[in-house]
Tab-separated table of C-alpha atoms and ligand atoms in Angstrom:
chain	number	residue	atom	x	y	z
A	16	MET	CA	-0.047	0.063	-0.123
A	17	SER	CA	0.984	3.578	-0.883
A	18	ALA	CA	-0.164	7.123	-0.064
A	19	ARG	CA	-1.247	6.991	-3.712
A	20	SER	CA	-3.762	4.039	-3.694
A	21	ALA	CA	-5.247	3.390	-0.490
A	22	GLN	CA	-8.285	1.492	0.712
A	23	VAL	CA	-10.410	4.268	2.599
A	24	VAL	CA	-13.556	4.002	4.277
A	25	LEU	CA	-15.209	7.015	4.639
A	26	GLY	CA	-17.809	7.089	7.590
A	27	VAL	CA	-20.475	9.526	7.298
A	28	ALA	CA	-22.599	9.913	10.366
A	29	GLY	CA	-26.207	12.031	10.442
A	30	GLY	CA	-25.182	15.517	10.432
A	31	ILE	CA	-25.660	18.735	8.561
A	32	ALA	CA	-22.055	18.715	7.679
A	33	ALA	CA	-22.387	15.145	5.554
A	34	TYR	CA	-22.573	17.555	2.535
A	35	LYS	CA	-18.919	18.755	3.451
A	36	ALA	CA	-18.126	14.915	3.035
A	37	CYS	CA	-18.785	15.129	-0.689
A	38	THR	CA	-15.847	17.461	-1.480
A	39	LEU	CA	-13.551	15.138	0.922
A	40	LEU	CA	-15.036	12.201	-0.848
A	41	ARG	CA	-13.971	13.673	-4.557
A	42	LEU	CA	-10.222	14.482	-3.108
A	43	LEU	CA	-9.779	11.054	-1.840
A	44	VAL	CA	-10.850	9.715	-5.287
A	45	GLU	CA	-9.123	11.963	-7.079
A	46	ALA	CA	-5.762	11.368	-5.259
A	47	GLY	CA	-6.245	7.832	-6.385
A	48	HIS	CA	-7.907	6.068	-3.685
A	49	ALA	CA	-10.173	3.382	-3.456
A	50	VAL	CA	-12.779	4.778	-1.443
A	51	ARG	CA	-16.191	2.874	0.362
A	52	VAL	CA	-18.338	5.264	1.767
A	53	VAL	CA	-20.125	3.835	4.854
A	54	PRO	CA	-23.103	6.289	5.540
A	55	THR	CA	-25.424	5.837	8.815
A	56	GLU	CA	-28.944	5.677	8.406
A	57	SER	CA	-29.251	9.095	9.668
A	58	ALA	CA	-26.287	10.100	7.232
A	59	LEU	CA	-28.650	9.612	4.224
A	60	ARG	CA	-31.468	11.745	5.365
A	61	PHE	CA	-28.833	14.855	4.615
A	62	VAL	CA	-27.021	13.170	1.772
A	63	GLY	CA	-28.593	10.136	-0.368
A	64	ALA	CA	-26.636	6.970	-1.283
A	65	VAL	CA	-27.006	7.874	-5.085
A	66	THR	CA	-24.478	10.857	-4.329
A	67	TRP	CA	-22.181	8.714	-2.815
A	68	ALA	CA	-22.090	6.131	-5.075
A	69	ALA	CA	-21.723	8.292	-8.192
A	70	LEU	CA	-18.665	10.115	-6.335
A	71	SER	CA	-16.778	6.867	-5.057
A	72	HIS	CA	-18.206	4.396	-7.891
A	73	GLN	CA	-18.816	2.252	-5.477
A	74	PRO	CA	-21.685	-0.118	-3.889
A	75	VAL	CA	-22.770	1.950	-0.804
A	76	HIS	CA	-24.383	0.426	2.316
A	77	THR	CA	-25.650	1.385	5.805
A	78	GLN	CA	-26.524	-2.076	7.157
A	79	VAL	CA	-24.791	-5.574	7.605
A	80	TRP	CA	-27.471	-7.124	5.860
A	81	ASP	CA	-26.675	-6.122	2.247
A	82	ASP	CA	-23.968	-8.118	0.339
A	83	ALA	CA	-24.058	-10.544	3.437
A	84	HIS	CA	-22.100	-13.441	1.568
A	85	GLU	CA	-19.151	-10.817	1.459
A	86	VAL	CA	-19.301	-10.633	5.094
A	87	PRO	CA	-18.656	-6.757	4.596
A	88	HIS	CA	-19.221	-6.033	8.324
A	89	VAL	CA	-15.715	-7.549	8.628
A	90	ARG	CA	-14.110	-7.180	5.464
A	91	LEU	CA	-14.362	-3.568	5.089
A	92	GLY	CA	-12.437	-2.670	7.963
A	93	GLN	CA	-10.015	-5.719	8.017
A	94	GLN	CA	-8.885	-4.442	4.522
A	95	ALA	CA	-8.888	-0.861	5.186
A	96	ASP	CA	-5.492	1.198	5.191
A	97	LEU	CA	-7.723	4.092	6.729
A	98	VAL	CA	-11.194	4.671	7.993
A	99	VAL	CA	-11.988	8.389	8.231
A	100	VAL	CA	-15.112	9.561	10.073
A	101	ALA	CA	-16.690	12.972	8.699
A	102	PRO	CA	-18.841	14.279	9.994
A	103	ALA	CA	-18.446	11.796	13.013
A	104	THR	CA	-21.564	13.216	15.401
A	105	ALA	CA	-21.963	12.941	19.258
A	106	ASP	CA	-23.986	9.751	18.917
A	107	LEU	CA	-21.376	7.991	16.501
A	108	LEU	CA	-18.469	8.865	18.914
A	109	ALA	CA	-20.665	7.601	21.968
A	110	LYS	CA	-21.246	4.450	19.826
A	111	ALA	CA	-17.578	4.295	18.689
A	112	ALA	CA	-16.217	4.715	22.395
A	113	GLN	CA	-18.731	1.964	23.877
A	114	GLY	CA	-17.898	-0.460	20.737
A	115	PHE	CA	-21.522	-1.003	19.461
A	116	ALA	CA	-22.048	-2.727	16.463
A	117	ASP	CA	-25.488	-2.472	15.262
A	118	ASP	CA	-24.721	-1.085	11.592
A	119	LEU	CA	-22.122	-1.200	8.945
A	120	LEU	CA	-19.987	1.765	10.437
A	121	SER	CA	-19.866	0.934	14.008
A	122	SER	CA	-19.226	-2.551	13.097
A	123	THR	CA	-16.273	-1.504	10.783
A	124	LEU	CA	-15.047	0.682	13.462
A	125	LEU	CA	-14.547	-2.340	15.198
A	126	THR	CA	-12.998	-4.524	12.697
A	127	ALA	CA	-10.680	-1.902	11.611
A	128	ARG	CA	-6.886	-2.173	12.540
A	129	CYS	CA	-5.525	0.917	10.763
A	130	PRO	CA	-5.499	4.414	11.250
A	131	VAL	CA	-8.767	5.721	12.545
A	132	ILE	CA	-9.642	9.473	12.087
A	133	PHE	CA	-12.898	11.256	13.265
A	134	ALA	CA	-13.539	14.727	12.627
A	135	PRO	CA	-16.464	15.874	14.936
A	136	ALA	CA	-19.249	18.282	14.041
A	137	MET	CA	-21.743	19.224	16.638
A	138	HIS	CA	-23.500	21.885	18.333
A	139	THR	CA	-21.199	23.460	20.930
A	140	GLU	CA	-23.088	22.438	23.992
A	141	MET	CA	-22.833	18.729	22.758
A	142	TRP	CA	-19.515	19.023	21.828
A	143	GLU	CA	-18.330	20.319	25.644
A	144	HIS	CA	-20.686	17.854	26.971
A	145	PRO	CA	-19.023	15.778	29.614
A	146	ALA	CA	-20.138	12.691	28.111
A	147	THR	CA	-18.871	13.713	24.653
A	148	GLN	CA	-15.559	14.803	26.112
A	149	ALA	CA	-15.335	11.597	28.254
A	150	ASN	CA	-15.934	9.299	24.789
A	151	VAL	CA	-13.410	11.377	22.987
A	152	ALA	CA	-10.543	10.938	25.728
A	153	THR	CA	-11.394	6.959	25.456
A	154	LEU	CA	-11.087	7.216	21.407
A	155	ARG	CA	-7.862	8.968	21.610
A	156	GLU	CA	-6.440	6.867	24.406
A	157	ARG	CA	-6.938	3.977	22.513
A	158	GLY	CA	-5.052	5.689	19.387
A	159	ALA	CA	-7.372	6.933	17.412
A	160	LEU	CA	-6.843	10.577	15.885
A	161	VAL	CA	-9.772	12.715	16.871
A	162	LEU	CA	-9.759	16.209	15.346
A	163	GLU	CA	-10.724	19.436	17.304
A	164	PRO	CA	-13.553	20.977	15.869
A	165	ALA	CA	-13.328	24.435	14.320
A	166	GLU	CA	-15.084	27.422	15.506
A	167	GLY	CA	-17.409	29.679	13.377
A	168	ARG	CA	-21.100	29.598	11.934
A	169	LEU	CA	-23.084	26.566	12.901
A	170	THR	CA	-26.073	25.010	11.640
A	171	GLY	CA	-28.356	28.036	12.772
A	172	ALA	CA	-27.579	31.897	13.185
A	173	ASP	CA	-25.133	30.862	16.013
A	174	THR	CA	-21.600	30.465	16.148
A	175	GLY	CA	-19.192	28.604	18.072
A	176	LYS	CA	-17.033	25.564	18.450
A	177	GLY	CA	-18.353	22.675	16.831
A	178	ARG	CA	-17.703	23.100	12.668
A	179	LEU	CA	-16.408	20.572	10.862
A	180	PRO	CA	-12.577	21.266	9.596
A	181	GLU	CA	-12.886	22.125	5.856
A	182	PRO	CA	-12.488	19.177	3.564
A	183	GLU	CA	-9.154	19.967	1.913
A	184	GLN	CA	-7.704	20.070	5.195
A	185	ILE	CA	-9.331	16.901	6.700
A	186	PHE	CA	-7.737	15.331	3.031
A	187	GLU	CA	-4.416	17.091	3.868
A	188	ILE	CA	-4.649	15.108	7.273
A	189	CYS	CA	-5.382	12.099	5.518
A	190	GLN	CA	-2.669	12.045	3.344
A	191	THR	CA	-0.136	12.714	5.569
A	192	VAL	CA	-1.387	9.471	7.961
A	193	LEU	CA	-1.601	7.304	4.551
A	194	ALA	CA	2.194	8.357	3.815
A	195	ARG	CA	3.378	7.861	7.118
A	196	ALA	CA	1.226	4.260	7.454
A	197	SER	CA	2.929	3.436	4.333
A	198	SER	CA	6.292	3.508	5.772
A	199	GLY	CA	5.412	1.826	8.739
A	200	GLN	CA	5.097	4.815	11.243
A	201	GLU	CA	1.662	5.040	12.983
A	202	LEU	CA	-0.386	7.172	15.045
A	203	ASP	CA	2.975	7.516	17.351
A	204	MET	CA	1.296	10.364	19.246
A	205	ALA	CA	-2.411	9.313	19.827
A	206	GLY	CA	-3.792	9.675	23.672
A	207	ARG	CA	-0.778	12.786	23.968
A	208	GLN	CA	-1.315	16.071	24.679
A	209	VAL	CA	0.956	18.742	23.451
A	210	VAL	CA	1.218	22.377	23.707
A	211	VAL	CA	2.685	24.645	20.952
A	212	SER	CA	3.172	28.361	20.861
A	213	ALA	CA	3.643	30.294	17.501
A	214	GLY	CA	4.101	33.746	16.441
A	215	GLY	CA	4.950	36.940	17.557
A	216	THR	CA	3.568	38.740	20.540
A	217	ARG	CA	2.965	42.415	20.596
A	218	GLU	CA	3.396	44.760	23.389
A	219	PHE	CA	1.507	48.408	23.050
A	220	LEU	CA	2.482	51.409	23.764
A	221	ASP	CA	-0.786	53.049	23.313
A	222	PRO	CA	-3.607	51.980	21.256
A	223	VAL	CA	-2.033	51.895	17.473
A	224	ARG	CA	1.465	51.308	18.090
A	225	PHE	CA	3.374	48.595	19.476
A	226	LEU	CA	6.768	46.483	20.033
A	227	GLY	CA	6.823	43.247	18.364
A	228	ASN	CA	8.567	40.996	15.366
A	229	ARG	CA	8.964	39.283	12.674
A	230	SER	CA	7.859	35.896	13.304
A	231	SER	CA	5.134	34.894	10.959
A	232	GLY	CA	3.833	31.807	13.273
A	233	ARG	CA	4.811	29.495	10.085
A	234	GLN	CA	7.241	27.230	11.902
A	235	GLY	CA	4.896	26.728	15.049
A	236	TYR	CA	1.629	25.907	12.611
A	237	ALA	CA	3.726	23.201	10.777
A	238	VAL	CA	4.641	22.036	14.395
A	239	ALA	CA	0.992	22.007	15.416
A	240	ARG	CA	-0.216	20.227	12.119
A	241	ALA	CA	2.555	17.402	12.209
A	242	ALA	CA	1.289	17.010	15.544
A	243	VAL	CA	-2.397	16.687	14.779
A	244	ALA	CA	-1.419	14.141	11.660
A	245	ARG	CA	0.448	11.848	14.244
A	246	GLY	CA	-2.411	11.728	16.798
A	247	ALA	CA	-2.072	14.118	19.282
A	248	SER	CA	-4.329	16.634	20.746
A	249	VAL	CA	-2.898	20.138	20.144
A	250	THR	CA	-3.077	23.265	21.864
A	251	LEU	CA	-1.737	26.258	19.577
A	252	VAL	CA	-1.209	29.323	21.643
A	253	SER	CA	-0.760	31.616	18.922
A	254	ALA	CA	0.111	35.312	18.806
A	255	ASN	CA	-1.057	37.892	16.217
A	256	SER	CA	-0.610	35.331	13.227
A	257	THR	CA	-2.466	35.752	10.298
A	258	LEU	CA	-2.333	31.850	9.165
A	259	PRO	CA	-5.805	30.177	8.875
A	260	ASP	CA	-6.315	27.916	12.095
A	261	PRO	CA	-4.810	24.672	11.410
A	262	ALA	CA	-7.553	21.872	11.024
A	263	GLY	CA	-8.071	19.942	14.387
A	264	VAL	CA	-6.102	22.096	16.575
A	265	LYS	CA	-7.432	23.679	19.614
A	266	VAL	CA	-6.109	27.508	19.085
A	267	VAL	CA	-5.615	29.907	21.846
A	268	PRO	CA	-5.254	33.463	20.374
A	269	VAL	CA	-2.972	36.163	22.861
A	270	VAL	CA	-1.531	39.488	21.764
A	271	SER	CA	1.028	39.924	24.482
A	272	THR	CA	3.773	37.843	26.411
A	273	ALA	CA	1.715	37.957	29.618
A	274	GLU	CA	-1.136	36.606	27.975
A	275	MET	CA	0.704	33.920	26.309
A	276	ARG	CA	2.633	32.928	29.639
A	277	GLU	CA	-1.194	32.600	31.224
A	278	ALA	CA	-2.473	30.624	28.466
A	279	ILE	CA	0.730	28.112	28.290
A	280	LEU	CA	0.864	27.705	31.895
A	281	GLU	CA	-2.775	26.774	31.814
A	282	ALA	CA	-2.677	24.281	28.906
A	283	VAL	CA	0.824	22.577	30.282
A	284	ALA	CA	-0.721	21.635	33.328
A	285	ARG	CA	-2.010	18.575	31.666
A	286	ALA	CA	0.443	18.357	28.684
A	287	ASP	CA	3.326	15.888	27.977
A	288	ALA	CA	5.081	18.391	25.850
A	289	LEU	CA	5.535	22.135	25.049
A	290	VAL	CA	7.187	23.406	21.805
A	291	MET	CA	7.788	27.011	22.175
A	292	ALA	CA	8.297	28.255	18.675
A	293	ALA	CA	6.847	31.755	19.110
A	294	ALA	CA	9.022	34.773	19.677
A	295	PRO	CA	7.369	36.310	22.249
A	296	ALA	CA	8.794	40.009	22.887
A	297	ASP	CA	11.600	40.392	25.915
A	298	PHE	CA	10.447	43.742	26.800
A	299	ARG	CA	7.093	45.497	27.625
A	300	PRO	CA	6.752	49.460	28.103
A	301	VAL	CA	6.747	50.040	31.612
A	302	SER	CA	3.053	51.804	31.042
A	303	SER	CA	0.726	51.582	27.924
A	304	MET	CA	-0.925	54.674	27.157
A	305	PRO	CA	-4.677	54.399	26.858
A	306	TYR	CA	-4.825	57.375	23.910
A	307	LYS	CA	-2.409	57.835	20.904
A	308	ILE	CA	0.552	59.134	21.846
A	309	LYS	CA	1.043	62.808	20.069
A	310	LYS	CA	3.848	64.370	18.607
A	311	SER	CA	4.840	67.644	19.803
A	312	ASP	CA	5.947	70.761	18.000
A	313	ASP	CA	9.801	71.103	19.559
A	314	LEU	CA	10.521	68.022	17.722
A	315	SER	CA	11.024	66.384	21.160
A	316	ALA	CA	10.356	62.196	21.478
A	317	PRO	CA	9.211	60.670	24.285
A	318	THR	CA	11.334	58.392	25.838
A	319	ILE	CA	9.931	54.546	26.141
A	320	GLU	CA	10.731	52.856	29.523
A	321	LEU	CA	10.859	49.066	29.160
A	322	THR	CA	10.851	46.145	31.556
A	323	GLN	CA	11.678	42.693	30.720
A	324	ASN	CA	9.044	39.861	30.270
A	325	PRO	CA	8.755	36.572	32.007
A	326	ASP	CA	10.726	34.100	30.065
A	327	ILE	CA	7.949	31.369	29.402
A	328	LEU	CA	10.664	28.681	28.536
A	329	VAL	CA	12.675	29.396	31.393
A	330	GLU	CA	9.641	29.246	33.768
A	331	VAL	CA	8.102	25.791	32.327
A	332	SER	CA	11.594	24.161	32.104
A	333	ARG	CA	12.551	25.228	35.600
A	334	ASP	CA	8.973	24.163	37.239
A	335	ARG	CA	8.102	21.393	35.184
A	336	PRO	CA	4.454	20.851	36.263
A	337	ARG	CA	4.662	17.109	35.221
A	338	PRO	CA	8.381	15.548	35.756
A	339	ASP	CA	7.904	13.718	32.267
A	340	LEU	CA	7.176	16.979	30.464
A	341	VAL	CA	9.732	17.552	27.235
A	342	VAL	CA	9.934	21.116	26.756
A	343	VAL	CA	11.339	22.208	23.599
A	344	GLY	CA	12.864	25.781	22.629
A	345	PHE	CA	13.709	27.585	19.484
A	346	ALA	CA	16.395	29.796	19.246
A	347	ALA	CA	17.166	31.746	15.839
A	348	GLU	CA	20.864	32.826	16.197
A	349	THR	CA	23.382	34.300	14.490
A	350	GLY	CA	27.072	34.279	14.727
A	351	ASP	CA	29.122	36.901	15.746
A	352	GLU	CA	32.959	37.418	16.765
A	353	GLN	CA	32.775	35.850	20.361
A	354	ALA	CA	30.912	32.651	18.961
A	355	SER	CA	29.317	30.676	16.168
A	356	ALA	CA	25.399	30.803	15.907
A	357	LEU	CA	25.736	27.003	17.207
A	358	GLU	CA	27.599	27.666	20.197
A	359	HIS	CA	25.180	30.224	21.122
A	360	GLY	CA	22.730	27.876	20.764
A	361	ARG	CA	24.425	25.547	23.195
A	362	ALA	CA	24.734	28.017	25.462
A	363	LYS	CA	20.976	28.739	25.326
A	364	LEU	CA	19.936	25.439	25.963
A	365	ALA	CA	22.110	25.454	29.482
A	366	ARG	CA	20.438	28.847	30.421
A	367	LYS	CA	17.003	27.948	29.595
A	368	GLY	CA	16.930	24.500	30.928
A	369	CYS	CA	14.638	23.097	28.163
A	370	ASP	CA	15.264	19.404	26.747
A	371	LEU	CA	15.681	20.142	22.981
A	372	LEU	CA	16.500	23.580	21.480
A	373	VAL	CA	16.202	23.965	17.594
A	374	VAL	CA	18.594	26.092	16.361
A	375	ASN	CA	18.502	27.992	13.189
A	376	ASP	CA	20.823	30.466	11.963
A	377	VAL	CA	18.941	33.746	10.712
A	378	SER	CA	22.214	35.469	9.743
A	379	GLU	CA	21.091	37.507	6.177
A	380	GLY	CA	17.390	37.305	7.519
A	381	ARG	CA	17.142	33.249	6.675
A	382	GLY	CA	14.300	31.433	8.200
A	383	PHE	CA	11.737	34.707	8.597
A	384	GLU	CA	8.685	34.432	6.351
A	385	ALA	CA	10.172	31.633	4.432
A	386	GLU	CA	8.163	28.123	3.680
A	387	GLU	CA	11.533	26.089	4.237
A	388	ASN	CA	13.986	25.894	6.960
A	389	GLU	CA	17.305	24.471	8.045
A	390	ALA	CA	18.201	23.751	11.645
A	391	VAL	CA	19.939	21.888	14.049
A	392	ILE	CA	18.009	20.203	17.269
A	393	LEU	CA	20.334	20.074	20.277
A	394	ASP	CA	19.670	17.880	22.846
A	395	ALA	CA	20.250	18.548	26.580
A	396	ASP	CA	22.306	14.966	26.911
A	397	GLY	CA	24.883	16.693	24.354
A	398	SER	CA	23.921	14.960	21.150
A	399	GLU	CA	22.923	16.987	18.180
A	400	VAL	CA	20.675	16.131	14.821
A	401	PRO	CA	21.026	18.203	11.816
A	402	VAL	CA	18.076	18.942	9.659
A	403	PRO	CA	18.843	20.020	6.478
A	404	ARG	CA	17.232	22.901	4.354
A	405	GLY	CA	13.468	21.287	3.630
A	406	PRO	CA	9.778	22.245	4.222
A	407	LYS	CA	8.843	23.429	7.579
A	408	GLU	CA	6.854	20.293	7.946
A	409	GLU	CA	9.705	18.365	7.631
A	410	LEU	CA	11.547	20.139	10.711
A	411	ALA	CA	8.101	19.633	12.334
A	412	HIS	CA	8.291	16.159	12.175
A	413	ARG	CA	12.226	15.648	13.118
A	414	ILE	CA	11.289	17.895	16.392
A	415	TRP	CA	8.396	15.251	17.269
A	416	ASP	CA	10.662	12.352	16.702
A	417	LEU	CA	12.897	13.078	19.079
A	418	VAL	CA	9.817	14.509	21.860
A	419	VAL	CA	8.442	10.705	21.234
A	420	ALA	CA	11.458	8.723	21.654
A	421	LYS	CA	11.858	10.569	24.961
A	422	TRP	CA	8.576	9.770	26.165
A	423	GLU	CA	9.305	6.221	25.090
A	424	ARG	CA	12.904	6.368	26.926
A	425	ASN	CA	10.948	7.767	30.339
A	426	ARG	CA	8.343	5.091	30.024
A	427	ILE	CA	11.246	2.289	30.479
B	687	CTP	N1	11.115	32.523	25.061
B	687	CTP	C1	10.428	32.498	26.035
B	687	CTP	N2	9.848	33.579	26.531
B	687	CTP	C2	10.427	34.444	26.450
B	687	CTP	C3	11.656	34.964	25.534
B	687	CTP	C4	11.770	33.577	24.728
B	687	CTP	O1	9.593	31.601	26.402
B	687	CTP	N3	10.128	35.944	27.115
B	687	CTP	C5	11.489	31.316	24.263
B	687	CTP	C6	11.214	31.419	23.003
B	687	CTP	O2	9.953	30.973	22.721
B	687	CTP	C7	12.281	30.240	22.104
B	687	CTP	C8	13.484	30.648	23.206
B	687	CTP	O3	12.751	31.003	24.568
B	687	CTP	O4	11.897	29.035	22.348
B	687	CTP	C9	14.208	31.481	22.753
B	687	CTP	O5	14.088	32.469	22.573
B	687	CTP	P1	15.408	33.537	22.222
B	687	CTP	O6	14.293	35.000	21.747
B	687	CTP	O7	15.943	33.236	21.182
B	687	CTP	O8	15.761	34.096	23.672
B	687	CTP	P2	16.331	35.117	24.542
B	687	CTP	O9	16.433	34.468	26.107
B	687	CTP	O10	15.283	36.191	24.202
B	687	CTP	O11	17.857	35.316	23.808
B	687	CTP	P3	18.502	36.276	23.170
B	687	CTP	O12	18.871	37.233	24.567
B	687	CTP	O13	19.244	35.802	22.654
B	687	CTP	O14	17.319	37.079	22.614
């Protein structure tokens, strides 16, 4: 099996977002996969079997009684390289968590031994209900990839968390999961909770001016996306990035370093790893004016007094809310007369007290706003892993490989 031509089961549960699964189906078929659509009875109230059959070029059944001679309730799951359920309703998640097998989709979920992705979509109240959250936690612990729903417009006039991520984004995740599975890499971060920070914080001088930096958030977003595609439950603390929310991630928007610190300390209490890819501003004005600072006629300029912000990486590395938490820092360094970029990185790793430090050499503006990155990952144990120039996603996976290896070592 390769990511190019896989056997995919697309489960569709009974929610209004079922219509978006048509686009996901098209993308999977166009990518060359053989897709069997398995809707629930209620899904067919939203999109009919004819649509699924025509788009997939395959027969469509909801019950185990159809084509019984082929034993489809066992065969579909056994033969699948990937099962993706989109949308997954609260009811479907409950059935999957309990192991019910009263229709073709739930039976397929019990027989599947391949990666399973659930893309939930429901109203905010249903998603947040402790029953649903407990079912999601159970499925994640058992190794399934359960995407966090997106925020936005829901079925009615209301908005909130519970939207199905865009089909294109779910498709990208399916492709990554299939590509990794075809080289023997399973959902090795399933059941793990990770926190990633991204972007650059802003410290406001007045309502319109701020101290900021050039961080786009691209590398942090790539780190978050890679973790989702490996099954992790991801909280992305994002400072002022203009990038679209990555699918399946819980995004916590922040502005200043103080807000970022608060969001991270809260999220990291339950986390297995923290990756600080953000560029938090090191300084903030002692006071921020509630009104716009005006020029004066005598050409004088105001003096801005700054104070230092807390160092989040140092604080989390020192306090270790959980002893087995793996903490990763980033360092954009330039070489100077005293030391090379890498030597500065080694000193920073020791100073920060984190477990891994991703050092990239940003001499001559390299690394900023670019799609590619090149780095050396320094380990507190003295080893180092060079990552050649390549997509930021590639560097993200190398970081997670090292984090996963540390989790494995801690377990022994
Ligand atoms: N960092 C942090 N809190 C801060 C500043 C930085 O957690 N207030 C984190 C960054 O997210 C990054 C790492 O620390 O993972 C290194 O950031 P960097 O700006 O290189 O560190 P500084 O301590 O500010 O070092 P320098 O004096 O070289 O700027």
